[in-house]
PDB file of C-alpha atoms in Angstrom:
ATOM      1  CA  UNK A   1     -55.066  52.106 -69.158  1.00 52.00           C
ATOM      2  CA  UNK A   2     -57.275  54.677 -70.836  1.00 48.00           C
ATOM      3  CA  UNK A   3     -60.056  52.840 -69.955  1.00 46.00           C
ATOM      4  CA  UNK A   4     -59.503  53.206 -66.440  1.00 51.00           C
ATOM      5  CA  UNK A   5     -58.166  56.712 -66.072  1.00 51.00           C
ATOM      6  CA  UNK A   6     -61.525  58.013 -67.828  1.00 47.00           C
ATOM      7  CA  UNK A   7     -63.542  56.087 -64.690  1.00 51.00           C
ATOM      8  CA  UNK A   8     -61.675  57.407 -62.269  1.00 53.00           C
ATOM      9  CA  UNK A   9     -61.974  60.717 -63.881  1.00 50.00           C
ATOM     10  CA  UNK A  10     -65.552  60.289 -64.306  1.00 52.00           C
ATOM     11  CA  UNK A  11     -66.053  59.049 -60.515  1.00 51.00           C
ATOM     12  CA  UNK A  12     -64.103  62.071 -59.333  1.00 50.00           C
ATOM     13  CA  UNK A  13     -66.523  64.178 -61.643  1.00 48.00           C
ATOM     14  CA  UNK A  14     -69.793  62.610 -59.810  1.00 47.00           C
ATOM     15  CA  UNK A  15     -68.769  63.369 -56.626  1.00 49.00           C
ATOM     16  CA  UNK A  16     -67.876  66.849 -56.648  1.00 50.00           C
ATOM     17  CA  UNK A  17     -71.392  67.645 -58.137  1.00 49.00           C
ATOM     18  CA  UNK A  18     -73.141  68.834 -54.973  1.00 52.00           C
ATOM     19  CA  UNK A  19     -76.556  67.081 -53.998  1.00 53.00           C
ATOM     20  CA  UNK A  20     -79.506  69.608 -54.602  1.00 52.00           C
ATOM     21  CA  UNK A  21     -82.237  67.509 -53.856  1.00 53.00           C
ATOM     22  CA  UNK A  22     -80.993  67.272 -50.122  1.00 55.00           C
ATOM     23  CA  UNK A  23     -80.264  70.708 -49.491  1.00 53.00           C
ATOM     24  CA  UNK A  24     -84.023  71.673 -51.337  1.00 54.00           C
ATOM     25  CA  UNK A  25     -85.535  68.969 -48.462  1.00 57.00           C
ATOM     26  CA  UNK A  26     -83.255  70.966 -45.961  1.00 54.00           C
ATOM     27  CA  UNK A  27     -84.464  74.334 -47.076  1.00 52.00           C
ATOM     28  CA  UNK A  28     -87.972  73.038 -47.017  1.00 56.00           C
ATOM     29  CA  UNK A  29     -88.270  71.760 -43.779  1.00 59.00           C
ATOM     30  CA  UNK A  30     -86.479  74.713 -42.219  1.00 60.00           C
ATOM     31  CA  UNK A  31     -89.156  77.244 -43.857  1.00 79.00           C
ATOM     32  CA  UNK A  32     -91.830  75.264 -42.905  1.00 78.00           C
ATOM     33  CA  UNK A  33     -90.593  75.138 -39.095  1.00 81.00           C
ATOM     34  CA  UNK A  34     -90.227  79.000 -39.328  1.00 83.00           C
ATOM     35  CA  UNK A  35     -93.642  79.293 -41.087  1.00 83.00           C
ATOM     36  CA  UNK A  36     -95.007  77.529 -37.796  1.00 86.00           C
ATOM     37  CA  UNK A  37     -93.077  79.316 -35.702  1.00 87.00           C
ATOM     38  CA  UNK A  38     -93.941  81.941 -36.978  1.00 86.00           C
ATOM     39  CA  UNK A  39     -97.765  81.335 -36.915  1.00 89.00           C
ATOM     40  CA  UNK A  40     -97.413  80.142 -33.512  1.00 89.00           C
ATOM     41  CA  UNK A  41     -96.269  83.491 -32.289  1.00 90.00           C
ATOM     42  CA  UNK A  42     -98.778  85.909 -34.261  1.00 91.00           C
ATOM     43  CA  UNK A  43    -101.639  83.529 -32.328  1.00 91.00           C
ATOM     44  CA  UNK A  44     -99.982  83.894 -28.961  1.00 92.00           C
ATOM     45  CA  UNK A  45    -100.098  87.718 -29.604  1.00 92.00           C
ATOM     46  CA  UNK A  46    -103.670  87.773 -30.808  1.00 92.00           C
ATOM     47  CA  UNK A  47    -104.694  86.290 -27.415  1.00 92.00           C
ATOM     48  CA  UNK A  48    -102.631  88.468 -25.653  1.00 91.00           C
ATOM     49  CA  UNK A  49    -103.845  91.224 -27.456  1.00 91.00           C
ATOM     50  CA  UNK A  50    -107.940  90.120 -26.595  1.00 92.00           C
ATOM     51  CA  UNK A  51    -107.108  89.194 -23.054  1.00 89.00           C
ATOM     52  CA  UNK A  52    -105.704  93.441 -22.918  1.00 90.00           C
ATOM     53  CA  UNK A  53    -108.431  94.598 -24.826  1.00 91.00           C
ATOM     54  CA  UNK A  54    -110.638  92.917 -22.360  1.00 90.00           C
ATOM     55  CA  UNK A  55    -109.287  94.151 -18.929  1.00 88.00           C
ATOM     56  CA  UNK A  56    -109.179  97.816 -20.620  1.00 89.00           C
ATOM     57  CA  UNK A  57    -113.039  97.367 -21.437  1.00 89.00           C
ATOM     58  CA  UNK A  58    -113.579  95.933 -17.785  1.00 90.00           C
ATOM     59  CA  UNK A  59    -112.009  99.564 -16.825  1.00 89.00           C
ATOM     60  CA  UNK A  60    -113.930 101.588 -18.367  1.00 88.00           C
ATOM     61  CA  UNK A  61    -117.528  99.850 -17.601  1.00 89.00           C
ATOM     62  CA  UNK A  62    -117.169  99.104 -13.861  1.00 90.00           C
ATOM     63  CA  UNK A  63    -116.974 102.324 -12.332  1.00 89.00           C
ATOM     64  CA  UNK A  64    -115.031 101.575  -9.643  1.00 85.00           C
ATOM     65  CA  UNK A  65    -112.051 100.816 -11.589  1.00 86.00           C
ATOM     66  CA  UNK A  66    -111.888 104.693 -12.886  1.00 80.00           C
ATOM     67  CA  UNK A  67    -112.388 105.804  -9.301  1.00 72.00           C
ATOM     68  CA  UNK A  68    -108.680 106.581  -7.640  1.00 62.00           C
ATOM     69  CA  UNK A  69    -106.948 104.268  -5.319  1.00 60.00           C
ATOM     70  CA  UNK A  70    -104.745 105.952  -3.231  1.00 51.00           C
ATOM     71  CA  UNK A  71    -103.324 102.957  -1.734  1.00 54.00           C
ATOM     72  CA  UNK A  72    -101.467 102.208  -4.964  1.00 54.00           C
ATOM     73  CA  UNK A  73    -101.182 105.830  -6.323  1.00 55.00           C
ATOM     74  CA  UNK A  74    -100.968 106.810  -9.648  1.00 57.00           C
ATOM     75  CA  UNK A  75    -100.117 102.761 -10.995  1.00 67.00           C
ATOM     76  CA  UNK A  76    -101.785 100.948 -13.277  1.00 79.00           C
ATOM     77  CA  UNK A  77    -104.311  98.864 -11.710  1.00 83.00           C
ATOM     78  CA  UNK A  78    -103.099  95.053 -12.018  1.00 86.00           C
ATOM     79  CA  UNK A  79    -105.303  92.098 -13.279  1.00 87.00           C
ATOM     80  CA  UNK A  80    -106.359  90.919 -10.062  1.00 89.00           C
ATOM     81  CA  UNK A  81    -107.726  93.919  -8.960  1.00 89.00           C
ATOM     82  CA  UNK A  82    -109.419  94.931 -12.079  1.00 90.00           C
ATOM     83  CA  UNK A  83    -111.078  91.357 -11.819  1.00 90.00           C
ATOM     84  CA  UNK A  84    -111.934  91.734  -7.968  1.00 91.00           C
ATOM     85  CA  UNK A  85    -113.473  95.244  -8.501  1.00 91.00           C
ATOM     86  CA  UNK A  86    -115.326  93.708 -11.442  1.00 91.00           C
ATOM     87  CA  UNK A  87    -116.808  90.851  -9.053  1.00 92.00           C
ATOM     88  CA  UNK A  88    -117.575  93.273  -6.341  1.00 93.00           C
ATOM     89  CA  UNK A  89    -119.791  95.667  -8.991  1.00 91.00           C
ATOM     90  CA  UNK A  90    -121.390  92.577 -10.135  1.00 92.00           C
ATOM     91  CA  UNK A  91    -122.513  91.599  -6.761  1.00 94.00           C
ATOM     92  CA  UNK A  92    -123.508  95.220  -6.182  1.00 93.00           C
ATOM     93  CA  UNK A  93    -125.697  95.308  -9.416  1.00 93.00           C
ATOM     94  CA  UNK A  94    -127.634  91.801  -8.078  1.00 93.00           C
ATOM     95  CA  UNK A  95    -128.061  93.414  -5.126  1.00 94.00           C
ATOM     96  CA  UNK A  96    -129.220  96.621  -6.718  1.00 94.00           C
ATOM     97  CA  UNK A  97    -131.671  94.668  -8.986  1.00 94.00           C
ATOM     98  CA  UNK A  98    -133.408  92.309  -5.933  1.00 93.00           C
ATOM     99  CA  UNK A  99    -133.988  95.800  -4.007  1.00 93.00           C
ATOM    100  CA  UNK A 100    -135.566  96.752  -7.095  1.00 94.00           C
ATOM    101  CA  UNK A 101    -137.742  94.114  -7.811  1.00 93.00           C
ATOM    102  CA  UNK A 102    -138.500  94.216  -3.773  1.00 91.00           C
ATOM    103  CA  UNK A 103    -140.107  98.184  -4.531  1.00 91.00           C
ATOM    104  CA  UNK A 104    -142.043  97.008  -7.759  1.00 93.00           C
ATOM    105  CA  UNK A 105    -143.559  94.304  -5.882  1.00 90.00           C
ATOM    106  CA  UNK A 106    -144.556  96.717  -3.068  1.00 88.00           C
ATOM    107  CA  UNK A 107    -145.490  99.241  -5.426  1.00 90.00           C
ATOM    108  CA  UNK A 108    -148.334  96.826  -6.931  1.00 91.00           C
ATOM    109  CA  UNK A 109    -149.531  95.600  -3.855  1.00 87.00           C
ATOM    110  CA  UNK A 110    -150.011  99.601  -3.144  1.00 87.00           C
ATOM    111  CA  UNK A 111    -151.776  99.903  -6.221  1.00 89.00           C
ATOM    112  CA  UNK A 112    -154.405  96.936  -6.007  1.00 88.00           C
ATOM    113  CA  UNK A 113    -155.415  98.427  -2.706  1.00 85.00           C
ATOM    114  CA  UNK A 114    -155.913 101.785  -4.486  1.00 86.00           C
ATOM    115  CA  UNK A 115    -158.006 100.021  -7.064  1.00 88.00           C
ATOM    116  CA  UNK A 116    -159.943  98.303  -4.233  1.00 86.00           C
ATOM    117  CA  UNK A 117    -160.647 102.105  -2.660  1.00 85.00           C
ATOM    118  CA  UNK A 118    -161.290 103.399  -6.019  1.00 87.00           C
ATOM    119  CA  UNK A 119    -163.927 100.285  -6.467  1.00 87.00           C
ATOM    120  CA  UNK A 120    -165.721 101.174  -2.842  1.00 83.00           C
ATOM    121  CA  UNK A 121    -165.541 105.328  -3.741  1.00 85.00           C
ATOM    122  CA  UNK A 122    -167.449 104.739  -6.942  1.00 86.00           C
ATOM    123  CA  UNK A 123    -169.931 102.090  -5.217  1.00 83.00           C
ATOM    124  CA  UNK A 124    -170.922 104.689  -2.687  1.00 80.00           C
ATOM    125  CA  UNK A 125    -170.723 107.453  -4.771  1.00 81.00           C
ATOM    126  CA  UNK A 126    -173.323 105.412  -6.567  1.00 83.00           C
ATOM    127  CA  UNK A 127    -175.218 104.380  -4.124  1.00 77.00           C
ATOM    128  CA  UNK A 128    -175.559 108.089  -3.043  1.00 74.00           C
ATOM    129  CA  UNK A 129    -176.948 108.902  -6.464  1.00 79.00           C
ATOM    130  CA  UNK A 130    -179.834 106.224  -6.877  1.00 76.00           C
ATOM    131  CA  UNK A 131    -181.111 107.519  -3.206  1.00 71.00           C
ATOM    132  CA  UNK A 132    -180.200 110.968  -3.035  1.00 64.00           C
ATOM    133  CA  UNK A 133    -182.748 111.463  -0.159  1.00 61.00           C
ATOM    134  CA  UNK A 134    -182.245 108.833   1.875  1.00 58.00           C
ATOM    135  CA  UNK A 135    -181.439 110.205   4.723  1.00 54.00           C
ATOM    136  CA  UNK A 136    -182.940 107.674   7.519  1.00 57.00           C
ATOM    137  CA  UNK A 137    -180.084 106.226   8.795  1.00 62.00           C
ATOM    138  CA  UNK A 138    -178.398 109.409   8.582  1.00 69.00           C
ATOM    139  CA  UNK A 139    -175.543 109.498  11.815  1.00 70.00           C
ATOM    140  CA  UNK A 140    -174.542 112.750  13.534  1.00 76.00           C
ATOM    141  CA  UNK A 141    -171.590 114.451  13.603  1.00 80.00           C
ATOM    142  CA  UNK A 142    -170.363 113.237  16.898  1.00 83.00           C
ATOM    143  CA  UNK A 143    -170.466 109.450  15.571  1.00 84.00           C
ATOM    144  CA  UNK A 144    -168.424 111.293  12.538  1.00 85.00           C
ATOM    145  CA  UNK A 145    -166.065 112.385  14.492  1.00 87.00           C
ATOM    146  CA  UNK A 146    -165.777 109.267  16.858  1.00 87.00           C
ATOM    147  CA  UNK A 147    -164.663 107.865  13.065  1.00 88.00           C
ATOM    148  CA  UNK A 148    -161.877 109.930  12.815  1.00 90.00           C
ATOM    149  CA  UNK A 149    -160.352 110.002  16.277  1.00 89.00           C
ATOM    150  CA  UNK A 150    -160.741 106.279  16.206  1.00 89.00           C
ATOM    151  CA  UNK A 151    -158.177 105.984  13.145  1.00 90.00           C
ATOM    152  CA  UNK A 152    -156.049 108.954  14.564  1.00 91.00           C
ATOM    153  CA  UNK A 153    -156.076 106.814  18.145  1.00 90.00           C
ATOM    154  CA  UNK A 154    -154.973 104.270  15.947  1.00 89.00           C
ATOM    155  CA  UNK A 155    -151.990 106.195  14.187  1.00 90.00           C
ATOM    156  CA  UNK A 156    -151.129 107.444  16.628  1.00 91.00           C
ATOM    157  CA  UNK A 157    -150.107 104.353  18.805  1.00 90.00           C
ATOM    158  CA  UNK A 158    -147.993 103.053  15.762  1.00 89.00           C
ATOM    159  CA  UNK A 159    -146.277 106.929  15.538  1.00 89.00           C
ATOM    160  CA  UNK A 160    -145.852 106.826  19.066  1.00 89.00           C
ATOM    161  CA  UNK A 161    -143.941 103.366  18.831  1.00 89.00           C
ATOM    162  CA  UNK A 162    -141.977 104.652  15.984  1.00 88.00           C
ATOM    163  CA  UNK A 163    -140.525 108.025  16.185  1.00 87.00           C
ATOM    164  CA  UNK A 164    -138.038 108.850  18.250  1.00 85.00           C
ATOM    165  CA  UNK A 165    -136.885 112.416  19.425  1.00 83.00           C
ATOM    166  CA  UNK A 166    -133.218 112.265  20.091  1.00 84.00           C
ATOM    167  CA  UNK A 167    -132.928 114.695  17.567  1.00 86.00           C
ATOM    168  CA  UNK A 168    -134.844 116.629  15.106  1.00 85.00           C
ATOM    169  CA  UNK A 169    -132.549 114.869  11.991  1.00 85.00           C
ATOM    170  CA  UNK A 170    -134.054 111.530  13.780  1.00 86.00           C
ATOM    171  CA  UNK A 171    -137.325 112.604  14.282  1.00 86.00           C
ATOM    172  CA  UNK A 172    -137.416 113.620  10.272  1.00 86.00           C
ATOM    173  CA  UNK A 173    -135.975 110.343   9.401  1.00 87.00           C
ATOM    174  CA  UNK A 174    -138.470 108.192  11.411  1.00 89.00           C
ATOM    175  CA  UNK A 175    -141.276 110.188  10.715  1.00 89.00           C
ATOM    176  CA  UNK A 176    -140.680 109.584   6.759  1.00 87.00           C
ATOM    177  CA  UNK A 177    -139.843 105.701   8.168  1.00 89.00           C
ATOM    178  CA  UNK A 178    -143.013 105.519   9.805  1.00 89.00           C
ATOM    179  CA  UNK A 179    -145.172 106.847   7.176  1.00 89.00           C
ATOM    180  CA  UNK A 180    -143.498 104.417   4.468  1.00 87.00           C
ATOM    181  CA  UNK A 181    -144.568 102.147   6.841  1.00 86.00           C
ATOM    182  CA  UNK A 182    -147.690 102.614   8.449  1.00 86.00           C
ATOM    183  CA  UNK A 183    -149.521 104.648   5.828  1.00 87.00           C
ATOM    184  CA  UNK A 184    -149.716 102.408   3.031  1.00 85.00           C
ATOM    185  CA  UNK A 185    -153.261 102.574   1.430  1.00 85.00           C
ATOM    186  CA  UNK A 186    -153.258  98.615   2.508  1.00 84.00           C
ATOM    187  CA  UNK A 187    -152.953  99.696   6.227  1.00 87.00           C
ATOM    188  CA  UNK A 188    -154.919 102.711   6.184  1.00 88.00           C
ATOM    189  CA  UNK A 189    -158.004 100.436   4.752  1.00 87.00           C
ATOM    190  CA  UNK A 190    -157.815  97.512   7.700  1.00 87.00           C
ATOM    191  CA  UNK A 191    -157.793 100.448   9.895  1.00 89.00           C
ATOM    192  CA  UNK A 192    -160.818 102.151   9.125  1.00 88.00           C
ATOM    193  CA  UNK A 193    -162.571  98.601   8.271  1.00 88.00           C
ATOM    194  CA  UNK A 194    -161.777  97.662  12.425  1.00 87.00           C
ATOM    195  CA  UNK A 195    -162.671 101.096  13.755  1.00 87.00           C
ATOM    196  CA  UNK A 196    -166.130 101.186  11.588  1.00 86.00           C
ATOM    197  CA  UNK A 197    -166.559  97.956  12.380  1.00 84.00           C
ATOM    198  CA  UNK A 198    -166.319  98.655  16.424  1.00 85.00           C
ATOM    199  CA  UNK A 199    -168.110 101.698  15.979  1.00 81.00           C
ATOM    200  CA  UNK A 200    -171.109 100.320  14.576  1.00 78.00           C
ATOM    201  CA  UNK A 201    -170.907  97.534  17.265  1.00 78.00           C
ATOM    202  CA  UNK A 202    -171.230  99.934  19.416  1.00 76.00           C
ATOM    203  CA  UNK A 203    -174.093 101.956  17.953  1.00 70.00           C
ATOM    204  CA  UNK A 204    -176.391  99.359  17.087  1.00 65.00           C
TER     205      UNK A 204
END
């Protein structure tokens, strides 16, 4: 019947019409995955990109990674060893810094004792000046020079004990050693303190 054909033309119509809204969901979803994908892989190079940017700045601050290593030639240093010169150089800069502190620490003990001397040099340079003529206990110049080869007696032992004369490069070195040593304003004081001390146990 008429009726019928026009259905079945109608039906045959419908379904040769192509679905859009399935292939838009299709199309979609696939640009989204790419859009992640594509995200994914930009990050992945950023990091990449900092982790190089890192080990080339590690190269040029520690100096040892510029110096040439001959076991490996011209190449490229690798990660590991840019990261095991870079521990080593750290280690040598703590090192560096507790010898450091060591010397300051010395270096103010050195200069309290030179503020004690410079305390005891103005006291008798004072006391000199409110008695200018006092003169009675006045010692002679043998006792003055007893003074002297007293602390000389006593350098001397110390040098003696100290310097050795394999050669004159060691004897330069020691001698320096000994005087870094031994002839610290500290040292110098407690030895004039013990020979004044025993000389004036002696004289009175």
């Amino acid at each position: 019947s008429v009726v019928s054909r026009a259905n079945s033309i109608g039906s045959t119509s419908a379904s040769s019409v192509p679905n859009t809204d399935d292939e838009d969901s299709d199309y979609q979803q696939e640009s989204y995955k790419d859009r992640r994908r594509r995200a994914h892989t930009q990050a992945e190079q950023k990091r990449r990109d900092a982790i190089k940017r890192g080990y080339d700045d590690l190269q040029t601050i520690v100096p040892t990674c510029q110096q040439q290593d001959f076991s490996i030639g011209s190449q490229k240093l690798s990660k590991a060893i840019v990261l095991q010169k870079t521990i080593d150089y750290i280690q040598f800069l703590h090192k560096e810094k507790k010898k450091q502190e060591e010397e300051v620490s010395t270096l103010r003990k050195d200069v309290t004792a030179l503020k004690i001397m410079k305390v005891n040099y103005e006291q008798i340079v004072k006391a000199h000046r409110d008695n200018p003529h006092e003169g009675k206990d006045q010692v002679s110049d043998q006792v003055k020079f007893n003074v002297f080869q007293g602390i000389m007696d006593s350098l001397f032992q110390s040098f003696n004990a100290s310097i050795s004369v394999a050669s004159f490069q060691e004897l330069s070195a020691c001698v320096f050693s000994w005087i870094e040593e031994h002839c610290k304003p500290q040292t110098l004081r407690d030895i004039v303190l013990g020979v004044l001390h025993q000389l004036k146990n002696q004289l009175y």
